[in-house]
Amino acid sequence: MGAASIVAAAAGIVILFVTSHALSPKDNAEFLSFWAALFFVCGVLGGVQAETTRAVGSARKLPPTPAAGAGGRARVLLSGLIVGASGALVVVALSPVLARYVFPRDSATVLLALAVTAVLFSCHATLAGALQGMDKWSLFAGQVSLEALLRLAAIAAAAALSMPLIGIELACLLALVAWIVIALRFPDGRVALRARADVPLGKLLQNTVHALLSAASSAALIVAFPILLKLTTSQSEYALSAPILLAISLTRAPIMVPLQAFQGVALAEVVRNPQQGWKALQKPLLALLGIGAVGSVAAYFIGPWLMLFFGPGYGVDAWTLAALTFAAALMAILTLLGTVVIGLGRHRAYSGGWLTATAVAVGLLLLPASVEIRSILSLSFGPLAGILVHATALARIVNAPGEDAAGTRTR
């Protein structure tokens, strides 16, 4: 898992380096908007992965059931396909608004790519979640690595061929076949796609909706922030925002990409051992604070020089890089706390934390200030608000009389 996290993080950084040199700053700002939208779709569908991990992991504790009825337990792939198709319909329904305000260039092609992404990545997330729930960590790590490497190879090839902006954007879609390769190549992959949840289809979809709402909020802050910034910034100012957008991506990647891989391990552990699993995550939470503090100092002294590595037009102040790095640590803490909350089955509290974080973040983006100030305030105080909601929910779980950590009433 550690190796897969390093591969994914490194691939993302190399992609940003390639596009910063293959595209003009103005085109790169547009690419970063597409990149944000692409990973927003994937981030929202990460809710499918989280709920599939919980559902398959919990189903393993249940007694065996006849294959025909399976006790009314749903096939997770069917749920994933329904969610993916619904996501594609949402993209199509929003296409007039998105084409006008977010993707005025090549809008039809870009929006079709996002709709296809919704369907295929939902299957990808289903397989990933099932592998996590079945403790097939090596195969899951292979899926994470393959997805990142396919995307990197496709974008590098498009840049080498001097393809225009739309060509580089479409190259990102090659990564969507990673789950198909895993399913065709490995028997455990096919078994995972046939896995069943611990609940019927209706309940599974209901739980997944809660996870999707939370994932949408988290994705809005983690990967789709450039779109939020674009919607709250004048066109002339946004055209000059490529340096700050790149800085946000670079300060997050070393913390968030490995955490997203570890998140599945944490979720599986909490599902497996709800009474003690969440306590084991207290040390990682403290470690994230330490990483944020140390990383901020490093970003202050080294960050400005590293930014110029991407080109002379990408200079960012040292204090901005330091603040964005610590904000990334706060986002990581919110993500990990949310993992604990959903692992304990508190779907509403999970949704509430992320929705609160997003609402605060968007509100701060509306302040009359520079792009740098608004970004720092939004990415710092938004996660802090969500952390407060999740921490309050955990405190209630721990202190609830007559209930264990999983929320099961004891006698």
Tab-separated table of C-alpha atoms in Angstrom, residues 4-411:
chain	number	residue	atom	x	y	z
A	4	ALA	CA	1.167	2.256	-4.368
A	5	SER	CA	0.684	5.551	-2.537
A	6	ILE	CA	4.137	6.735	-3.557
A	7	VAL	CA	3.503	5.759	-7.177
A	8	ALA	CA	0.161	7.585	-7.254
A	9	ALA	CA	1.550	10.732	-5.608
A	10	ALA	CA	4.627	10.795	-7.844
A	11	ALA	CA	2.561	10.243	-10.985
A	12	GLY	CA	0.290	13.157	-10.101
A	13	ILE	CA	3.214	15.515	-9.531
A	14	VAL	CA	4.910	14.467	-12.776
A	15	ILE	CA	1.660	15.058	-14.672
A	16	LEU	CA	1.470	18.601	-13.291
A	17	PHE	CA	5.088	19.145	-14.323
A	18	VAL	CA	4.427	17.846	-17.849
A	19	THR	CA	1.342	19.964	-18.415
A	20	SER	CA	2.982	23.108	-17.005
A	21	HIS	CA	5.631	22.810	-19.728
A	22	ALA	CA	3.434	21.471	-22.537
A	23	LEU	CA	0.765	24.165	-22.147
A	24	SER	CA	0.801	27.934	-21.788
A	25	PRO	CA	-0.119	29.261	-18.314
A	26	LYS	CA	-3.556	30.242	-19.623
A	27	ASP	CA	-4.190	26.789	-21.147
A	28	ASN	CA	-2.768	25.153	-18.054
A	29	ALA	CA	-5.300	27.031	-15.908
A	30	GLU	CA	-8.015	25.542	-18.135
A	31	PHE	CA	-6.446	22.088	-17.852
A	32	LEU	CA	-6.384	22.397	-14.066
A	33	SER	CA	-10.107	23.183	-14.176
A	34	PHE	CA	-10.718	20.020	-16.208
A	35	TRP	CA	-8.367	18.089	-13.916
A	36	ALA	CA	-10.395	19.339	-10.950
A	37	ALA	CA	-13.712	18.401	-12.578
A	38	LEU	CA	-12.423	14.957	-13.518
A	39	PHE	CA	-11.273	14.224	-10.004
A	40	PHE	CA	-14.399	15.790	-8.564
A	41	VAL	CA	-16.427	13.163	-10.407
A	42	CYS	CA	-14.005	10.486	-9.211
A	43	GLY	CA	-13.981	11.957	-5.714
A	44	VAL	CA	-17.769	11.918	-5.450
A	45	LEU	CA	-17.798	8.315	-6.594
A	46	GLY	CA	-15.252	7.602	-3.902
A	47	GLY	CA	-18.381	7.364	-1.753
A	48	VAL	CA	-19.162	4.169	-3.647
A	49	GLN	CA	-15.760	2.815	-2.644
A	50	ALA	CA	-16.208	3.745	1.024
A	51	GLU	CA	-19.672	2.211	1.320
A	52	THR	CA	-18.648	-0.877	-0.670
A	53	THR	CA	-15.718	-1.415	1.690
A	54	ARG	CA	-18.033	-1.166	4.690
A	55	ALA	CA	-20.770	-3.325	3.138
A	56	VAL	CA	-18.492	-6.130	1.919
A	57	GLY	CA	-16.450	-6.103	5.125
A	58	SER	CA	-19.596	-6.334	7.247
A	59	ALA	CA	-21.068	-9.032	4.998
A	60	ARG	CA	-18.062	-11.244	5.743
A	61	LYS	CA	-19.188	-11.360	9.395
A	62	LEU	CA	-22.628	-12.680	8.458
A	63	PRO	CA	-23.435	-16.406	8.283
A	64	PRO	CA	-23.319	-17.988	4.802
A	65	THR	CA	-26.520	-17.712	2.783
A	66	PRO	CA	-27.786	-19.631	-0.243
A	67	ALA	CA	-26.334	-18.276	-3.467
A	68	ALA	CA	-29.748	-17.898	-5.093
A	69	GLY	CA	-31.269	-15.458	-2.665
A	70	ALA	CA	-28.205	-14.428	-0.702
A	71	GLY	CA	-30.566	-13.368	2.077
A	72	GLY	CA	-31.656	-10.318	0.084
A	73	ARG	CA	-28.100	-8.970	0.104
A	74	ALA	CA	-27.327	-6.826	-2.928
A	75	ARG	CA	-24.539	-7.298	-5.427
A	76	VAL	CA	-22.239	-4.323	-5.017
A	77	LEU	CA	-21.503	-4.085	-8.754
A	78	LEU	CA	-25.199	-3.564	-9.521
A	79	SER	CA	-25.320	-0.736	-6.992
A	80	GLY	CA	-22.166	0.757	-8.486
A	81	LEU	CA	-23.591	0.670	-12.008
A	82	ILE	CA	-26.812	2.361	-10.873
A	83	VAL	CA	-24.843	5.105	-9.149
A	84	GLY	CA	-22.511	5.554	-12.128
A	85	ALA	CA	-25.351	5.801	-14.628
A	86	SER	CA	-27.124	8.289	-12.354
A	87	GLY	CA	-23.940	10.340	-12.157
A	88	ALA	CA	-23.678	10.423	-15.945
A	89	LEU	CA	-27.262	11.682	-16.157
A	90	VAL	CA	-26.454	14.442	-13.660
A	91	VAL	CA	-23.515	15.558	-15.826
A	92	VAL	CA	-25.767	15.643	-18.889
A	93	ALA	CA	-28.465	17.568	-17.003
A	94	LEU	CA	-25.925	20.157	-15.818
A	95	SER	CA	-24.187	20.424	-19.185
A	96	PRO	CA	-25.761	23.777	-20.225
A	97	VAL	CA	-24.574	25.430	-17.002
A	98	LEU	CA	-21.165	23.750	-17.069
A	99	ALA	CA	-20.616	24.608	-20.730
A	100	ARG	CA	-21.349	28.272	-20.096
A	101	TYR	CA	-19.550	28.917	-16.827
A	102	VAL	CA	-16.851	26.241	-16.462
A	103	PHE	CA	-15.979	24.676	-19.831
A	104	PRO	CA	-16.630	27.166	-22.631
A	105	ARG	CA	-13.874	25.537	-24.721
A	106	ASP	CA	-14.617	22.144	-26.327
A	107	SER	CA	-17.558	21.878	-23.961
A	108	ALA	CA	-19.377	18.989	-25.687
A	109	THR	CA	-16.288	16.776	-25.765
A	110	VAL	CA	-15.276	17.621	-22.195
A	111	LEU	CA	-18.742	16.957	-20.791
A	112	LEU	CA	-19.043	13.670	-22.682
A	113	ALA	CA	-15.697	12.652	-21.178
A	114	LEU	CA	-16.990	13.451	-17.694
A	115	ALA	CA	-20.172	11.419	-18.273
A	116	VAL	CA	-18.141	8.405	-19.410
A	117	THR	CA	-15.912	8.867	-16.386
A	118	ALA	CA	-18.944	8.689	-14.081
A	119	VAL	CA	-19.933	5.240	-15.353
A	120	LEU	CA	-16.497	3.656	-15.624
A	121	PHE	CA	-15.055	5.083	-12.422
A	122	SER	CA	-18.074	3.920	-10.450
A	123	CYS	CA	-17.154	0.371	-11.470
A	124	HIS	CA	-13.528	1.132	-10.589
A	125	ALA	CA	-14.610	2.343	-7.124
A	126	THR	CA	-16.824	-0.712	-6.620
A	127	LEU	CA	-13.973	-3.094	-7.373
A	128	ALA	CA	-11.585	-1.114	-5.161
A	129	GLY	CA	-14.040	-1.101	-2.259
A	130	ALA	CA	-14.780	-4.812	-2.591
A	131	LEU	CA	-11.063	-5.645	-2.629
A	132	GLN	CA	-10.585	-3.586	0.534
A	133	GLY	CA	-13.567	-5.229	2.219
A	134	MET	CA	-12.143	-8.656	1.323
A	135	ASP	CA	-8.648	-7.716	2.591
A	136	LYS	CA	-7.116	-8.155	-0.871
A	137	TRP	CA	-4.673	-5.345	-0.255
A	138	SER	CA	-2.003	-6.363	-2.746
A	139	LEU	CA	-4.473	-6.452	-5.604
A	140	PHE	CA	-6.006	-3.165	-4.479
A	141	ALA	CA	-2.545	-1.598	-4.408
A	142	GLY	CA	-1.974	-2.876	-7.933
A	143	GLN	CA	-5.206	-1.245	-9.070
A	144	VAL	CA	-4.195	2.094	-7.529
A	145	SER	CA	-0.753	1.953	-9.153
A	146	LEU	CA	-2.057	0.865	-12.554
A	147	GLU	CA	-4.607	3.676	-12.678
A	148	ALA	CA	-1.970	6.313	-11.887
A	149	LEU	CA	0.591	4.918	-14.326
A	150	LEU	CA	-1.881	4.618	-17.201
A	151	ARG	CA	-2.899	8.249	-16.745
A	152	LEU	CA	0.726	9.394	-16.603
A	153	ALA	CA	1.709	7.400	-19.696
A	154	ALA	CA	-1.231	8.720	-21.728
A	155	ILE	CA	-0.643	12.369	-20.804
A	156	ALA	CA	3.094	12.089	-21.390
A	157	ALA	CA	2.448	10.605	-24.830
A	158	ALA	CA	-0.057	13.354	-25.670
A	159	ALA	CA	2.425	16.029	-24.602
A	160	ALA	CA	5.248	14.393	-26.578
A	161	LEU	CA	3.037	14.452	-29.674
A	162	SER	CA	2.349	18.177	-29.047
A	163	MET	CA	-1.374	17.566	-28.863
A	164	PRO	CA	-3.601	20.562	-28.038
A	165	LEU	CA	-5.360	21.103	-24.716
A	166	ILE	CA	-8.327	18.863	-25.537
A	167	GLY	CA	-6.016	16.012	-26.533
A	168	ILE	CA	-4.192	16.140	-23.211
A	169	GLU	CA	-7.515	16.293	-21.378
A	170	LEU	CA	-8.877	13.232	-23.168
A	171	ALA	CA	-5.650	11.328	-22.501
A	172	CYS	CA	-6.646	11.285	-18.822
A	173	LEU	CA	-9.435	8.826	-19.647
A	174	LEU	CA	-7.064	5.926	-20.333
A	175	ALA	CA	-6.802	5.354	-16.577
A	176	LEU	CA	-10.470	4.303	-16.515
A	177	VAL	CA	-9.634	0.876	-17.949
A	178	ALA	CA	-7.493	-0.081	-14.932
A	179	TRP	CA	-10.342	-1.905	-13.190
A	180	ILE	CA	-11.146	-3.852	-16.362
A	181	VAL	CA	-7.532	-5.033	-16.612
A	182	ILE	CA	-7.576	-6.135	-12.956
A	183	ALA	CA	-10.870	-7.995	-13.385
A	184	LEU	CA	-9.742	-9.764	-16.566
A	185	ARG	CA	-6.273	-10.622	-15.329
A	186	PHE	CA	-6.869	-11.761	-11.727
A	187	PRO	CA	-9.433	-14.283	-10.398
A	188	ASP	CA	-9.717	-12.383	-7.110
A	189	GLY	CA	-10.726	-9.328	-9.097
A	190	ARG	CA	-13.633	-11.211	-10.655
A	191	VAL	CA	-14.634	-12.597	-7.257
A	192	ALA	CA	-14.625	-9.063	-5.836
A	193	LEU	CA	-16.932	-7.822	-8.601
A	194	ARG	CA	-19.397	-10.586	-7.655
A	195	ALA	CA	-19.299	-9.700	-3.942
A	196	ARG	CA	-22.484	-8.984	-2.029
A	197	ALA	CA	-23.248	-6.345	0.568
A	198	ASP	CA	-24.620	-6.893	4.053
A	199	VAL	CA	-27.945	-5.240	3.164
A	200	PRO	CA	-30.524	-5.307	0.343
A	201	LEU	CA	-30.120	-3.086	-2.704
A	202	GLY	CA	-32.430	-0.341	-1.472
A	203	LYS	CA	-30.599	0.028	1.831
A	204	LEU	CA	-27.232	-0.157	0.113
A	205	LEU	CA	-28.206	2.650	-2.249
A	206	GLN	CA	-29.535	4.701	0.679
A	207	ASN	CA	-26.253	4.305	2.557
A	208	THR	CA	-24.338	5.093	-0.614
A	209	VAL	CA	-26.270	8.354	-1.057
A	210	HIS	CA	-25.042	9.507	2.363
A	211	ALA	CA	-21.507	8.519	1.389
A	212	LEU	CA	-21.858	10.311	-1.955
A	213	LEU	CA	-23.044	13.534	-0.311
A	214	SER	CA	-20.050	13.470	1.972
A	215	ALA	CA	-17.718	12.503	-0.862
A	216	ALA	CA	-19.095	15.349	-2.984
A	217	SER	CA	-18.324	17.810	-0.219
A	218	SER	CA	-14.863	16.386	0.361
A	219	ALA	CA	-14.136	16.273	-3.370
A	220	ALA	CA	-15.220	19.895	-3.719
A	221	LEU	CA	-12.556	20.901	-1.228
A	222	ILE	CA	-9.859	18.357	-2.042
A	223	VAL	CA	-9.838	18.115	-5.834
A	224	ALA	CA	-12.461	20.486	-7.266
A	225	PHE	CA	-11.297	23.604	-5.477
A	226	PRO	CA	-10.110	25.203	-8.758
A	227	ILE	CA	-13.714	25.090	-9.994
A	228	LEU	CA	-14.995	26.734	-6.804
A	229	LEU	CA	-12.321	29.379	-7.231
A	230	LYS	CA	-13.218	29.875	-10.880
A	231	LEU	CA	-16.883	30.378	-10.025
A	232	THR	CA	-16.042	32.992	-7.379
A	233	THR	CA	-13.331	34.849	-9.318
A	234	SER	CA	-13.432	37.176	-12.322
A	235	GLN	CA	-12.233	35.719	-15.630
A	236	SER	CA	-9.292	38.088	-15.846
A	237	GLU	CA	-8.112	37.225	-12.335
A	238	TYR	CA	-8.630	33.485	-12.819
A	239	ALA	CA	-6.560	33.510	-16.019
A	240	LEU	CA	-3.593	34.501	-13.821
A	241	SER	CA	-4.302	31.932	-11.103
A	242	ALA	CA	-2.343	28.962	-12.497
A	243	PRO	CA	0.526	29.464	-9.969
A	244	ILE	CA	-1.745	29.358	-6.905
A	245	LEU	CA	-3.743	26.429	-8.321
A	246	LEU	CA	-0.545	24.502	-8.946
A	247	ALA	CA	0.678	25.373	-5.449
A	248	ILE	CA	-2.532	23.991	-3.922
A	249	SER	CA	-2.126	20.723	-5.822
A	250	LEU	CA	1.560	20.373	-4.963
A	251	THR	CA	1.155	21.083	-1.250
A	252	ARG	CA	-1.674	18.580	-0.975
A	253	ALA	CA	-0.324	15.652	-2.970
A	254	PRO	CA	2.377	14.504	-0.487
A	255	ILE	CA	-0.240	14.291	2.300
A	256	MET	CA	-3.566	13.524	0.650
A	257	VAL	CA	-2.610	10.909	-1.947
A	258	PRO	CA	-0.983	8.506	0.539
A	259	LEU	CA	-3.795	9.187	3.009
A	260	GLN	CA	-6.450	8.253	0.471
A	261	ALA	CA	-4.797	4.856	0.105
A	262	PHE	CA	-4.415	4.470	3.899
A	263	GLN	CA	-8.033	5.563	4.309
A	264	GLY	CA	-9.229	2.208	2.990
A	265	VAL	CA	-7.038	0.350	5.467
A	266	ALA	CA	-8.385	2.502	8.301
A	267	LEU	CA	-11.980	2.003	7.228
A	268	ALA	CA	-11.573	-1.759	7.010
A	269	GLU	CA	-9.993	-1.810	10.490
A	270	VAL	CA	-12.824	0.207	12.043
A	271	VAL	CA	-15.430	-2.049	10.398
A	272	ARG	CA	-13.562	-5.142	11.586
A	273	ASN	CA	-13.055	-3.950	15.166
A	274	PRO	CA	-15.362	-0.991	15.894
A	275	GLN	CA	-14.681	-0.949	19.638
A	276	GLN	CA	-10.938	-0.419	19.320
A	277	GLY	CA	-10.351	0.418	15.671
A	278	TRP	CA	-11.031	4.137	15.984
A	279	LYS	CA	-8.692	4.442	18.988
A	280	ALA	CA	-5.822	3.096	16.900
A	281	LEU	CA	-6.176	6.127	14.632
A	282	GLN	CA	-5.441	8.677	17.339
A	283	LYS	CA	-1.694	8.435	16.747
A	284	PRO	CA	-2.040	8.929	12.959
A	285	LEU	CA	-4.121	12.039	13.666
A	286	LEU	CA	-1.372	13.482	15.848
A	287	ALA	CA	1.175	12.480	13.204
A	288	LEU	CA	-0.747	14.464	10.589
A	289	LEU	CA	-0.530	17.565	12.768
A	290	GLY	CA	3.219	17.059	13.068
A	291	ILE	CA	3.603	16.517	9.343
A	292	GLY	CA	1.633	19.690	8.695
A	293	ALA	CA	3.855	21.739	11.016
A	294	VAL	CA	7.131	20.356	9.654
A	295	GLY	CA	5.871	20.531	6.081
A	296	SER	CA	4.893	24.167	6.500
A	297	VAL	CA	8.408	25.087	7.587
A	298	ALA	CA	9.895	23.171	4.663
A	299	ALA	CA	7.439	24.776	2.245
A	300	TYR	CA	8.405	28.234	3.493
A	301	PHE	CA	12.107	27.755	2.850
A	302	ILE	CA	12.153	25.333	-0.098
A	303	GLY	CA	8.749	25.820	-1.739
A	304	PRO	CA	9.418	29.032	-3.717
A	305	TRP	CA	12.459	27.465	-5.373
A	306	LEU	CA	10.527	24.275	-6.221
A	307	MET	CA	7.700	26.277	-7.779
A	308	LEU	CA	10.109	27.907	-10.236
A	309	PHE	CA	11.057	24.384	-11.327
A	310	PHE	CA	7.699	24.353	-13.112
A	311	GLY	CA	8.543	27.502	-15.043
A	312	PRO	CA	9.356	31.204	-14.496
A	313	GLY	CA	5.663	32.119	-14.472
A	314	TYR	CA	4.858	29.981	-11.420
A	315	GLY	CA	6.340	32.001	-8.576
A	316	VAL	CA	4.427	31.890	-5.247
A	317	ASP	CA	5.279	33.612	-1.949
A	318	ALA	CA	6.856	31.518	0.801
A	319	TRP	CA	4.180	32.340	3.395
A	320	THR	CA	1.442	31.276	0.977
A	321	LEU	CA	3.064	27.884	0.417
A	322	ALA	CA	3.521	27.380	4.160
A	323	ALA	CA	-0.121	28.214	4.892
A	324	LEU	CA	-1.394	25.956	2.094
A	325	THR	CA	0.721	23.072	3.403
A	326	PHE	CA	-0.745	23.318	6.898
A	327	ALA	CA	-4.215	23.633	5.362
A	328	ALA	CA	-3.549	20.350	3.549
A	329	ALA	CA	-2.816	18.708	6.911
A	330	LEU	CA	-6.141	19.980	8.277
A	331	MET	CA	-7.882	18.518	5.249
A	332	ALA	CA	-6.163	15.195	5.911
A	333	ILE	CA	-7.329	15.210	9.545
A	334	LEU	CA	-10.905	15.906	8.437
A	335	THR	CA	-10.665	13.035	5.939
A	336	LEU	CA	-9.362	10.563	8.507
A	337	LEU	CA	-11.940	11.570	11.136
A	338	GLY	CA	-14.650	11.136	8.521
A	339	THR	CA	-13.342	7.649	7.800
A	340	VAL	CA	-13.761	6.736	11.469
A	341	VAL	CA	-17.281	8.187	11.590
A	342	ILE	CA	-18.542	6.281	8.538
A	343	GLY	CA	-16.758	3.132	9.704
A	344	LEU	CA	-18.863	3.316	12.860
A	345	GLY	CA	-21.987	3.528	10.718
A	346	ARG	CA	-22.755	7.201	11.435
A	347	HIS	CA	-23.622	8.189	7.876
A	348	ARG	CA	-25.508	11.363	8.796
A	349	ALA	CA	-22.703	12.699	10.975
A	350	TYR	CA	-20.266	11.877	8.180
A	351	SER	CA	-22.354	13.862	5.698
A	352	GLY	CA	-22.869	16.699	8.172
A	353	GLY	CA	-19.158	17.209	8.744
A	354	TRP	CA	-18.268	17.442	5.080
A	355	LEU	CA	-21.276	19.587	4.160
A	356	THR	CA	-20.410	22.005	6.947
A	357	ALA	CA	-16.797	22.177	5.787
A	358	THR	CA	-17.845	22.900	2.214
A	359	ALA	CA	-20.389	25.556	3.192
A	360	VAL	CA	-17.818	27.432	5.295
A	361	ALA	CA	-15.167	27.125	2.575
A	362	VAL	CA	-17.441	28.467	-0.166
A	363	GLY	CA	-18.588	31.318	2.063
A	364	LEU	CA	-14.989	32.400	2.656
A	365	LEU	CA	-14.292	32.360	-1.089
A	366	LEU	CA	-16.873	35.121	-1.455
A	367	LEU	CA	-14.856	37.550	0.671
A	368	PRO	CA	-13.450	40.647	-1.092
A	369	ALA	CA	-9.780	39.638	-0.973
A	370	SER	CA	-7.006	38.358	-3.208
A	371	VAL	CA	-7.015	34.834	-4.631
A	372	GLU	CA	-4.234	33.814	-2.244
A	373	ILE	CA	-5.972	35.094	0.905
A	374	ARG	CA	-9.349	33.638	-0.044
A	375	SER	CA	-7.791	30.261	-0.882
A	376	ILE	CA	-5.903	30.044	2.401
A	377	LEU	CA	-8.907	31.059	4.528
A	378	SER	CA	-11.235	28.716	2.659
A	379	LEU	CA	-8.930	25.700	2.797
A	380	SER	CA	-8.114	26.236	6.489
A	381	PHE	CA	-11.357	27.199	8.221
A	382	GLY	CA	-13.577	24.980	6.069
A	383	PRO	CA	-11.827	21.781	7.237
A	384	LEU	CA	-11.700	23.096	10.824
A	385	ALA	CA	-15.492	23.437	10.836
A	386	GLY	CA	-15.884	19.876	9.539
A	387	ILE	CA	-13.389	18.546	12.086
A	388	LEU	CA	-15.511	20.066	14.854
A	389	VAL	CA	-18.652	18.286	13.598
A	390	HIS	CA	-16.921	14.907	13.261
A	391	ALA	CA	-15.148	15.234	16.608
A	392	THR	CA	-18.456	16.066	18.308
A	393	ALA	CA	-20.076	12.983	16.766
A	394	LEU	CA	-17.204	10.771	17.940
A	395	ALA	CA	-17.407	12.210	21.452
A	396	ARG	CA	-21.096	11.335	21.594
A	397	ILE	CA	-20.383	7.793	20.423
A	398	VAL	CA	-17.673	7.274	23.006
A	399	ASN	CA	-19.664	8.773	25.870
A	400	ALA	CA	-23.062	7.314	24.950
A	401	PRO	CA	-24.287	5.210	27.898
A	402	GLY	CA	-25.201	1.654	27.071
A	403	GLU	CA	-23.574	1.679	23.646
A	404	ASP	CA	-20.219	0.452	22.423
A	405	ALA	CA	-18.027	2.277	19.954
A	406	ALA	CA	-19.985	0.828	17.055
A	407	GLY	CA	-23.224	2.202	18.385
A	408	THR	CA	-24.553	-1.252	19.413
A	409	ARG	CA	-26.623	-1.111	22.576
A	410	THR	CA	-25.245	-3.320	25.286
A	411	ARG	CA	-27.091	-4.933	28.158
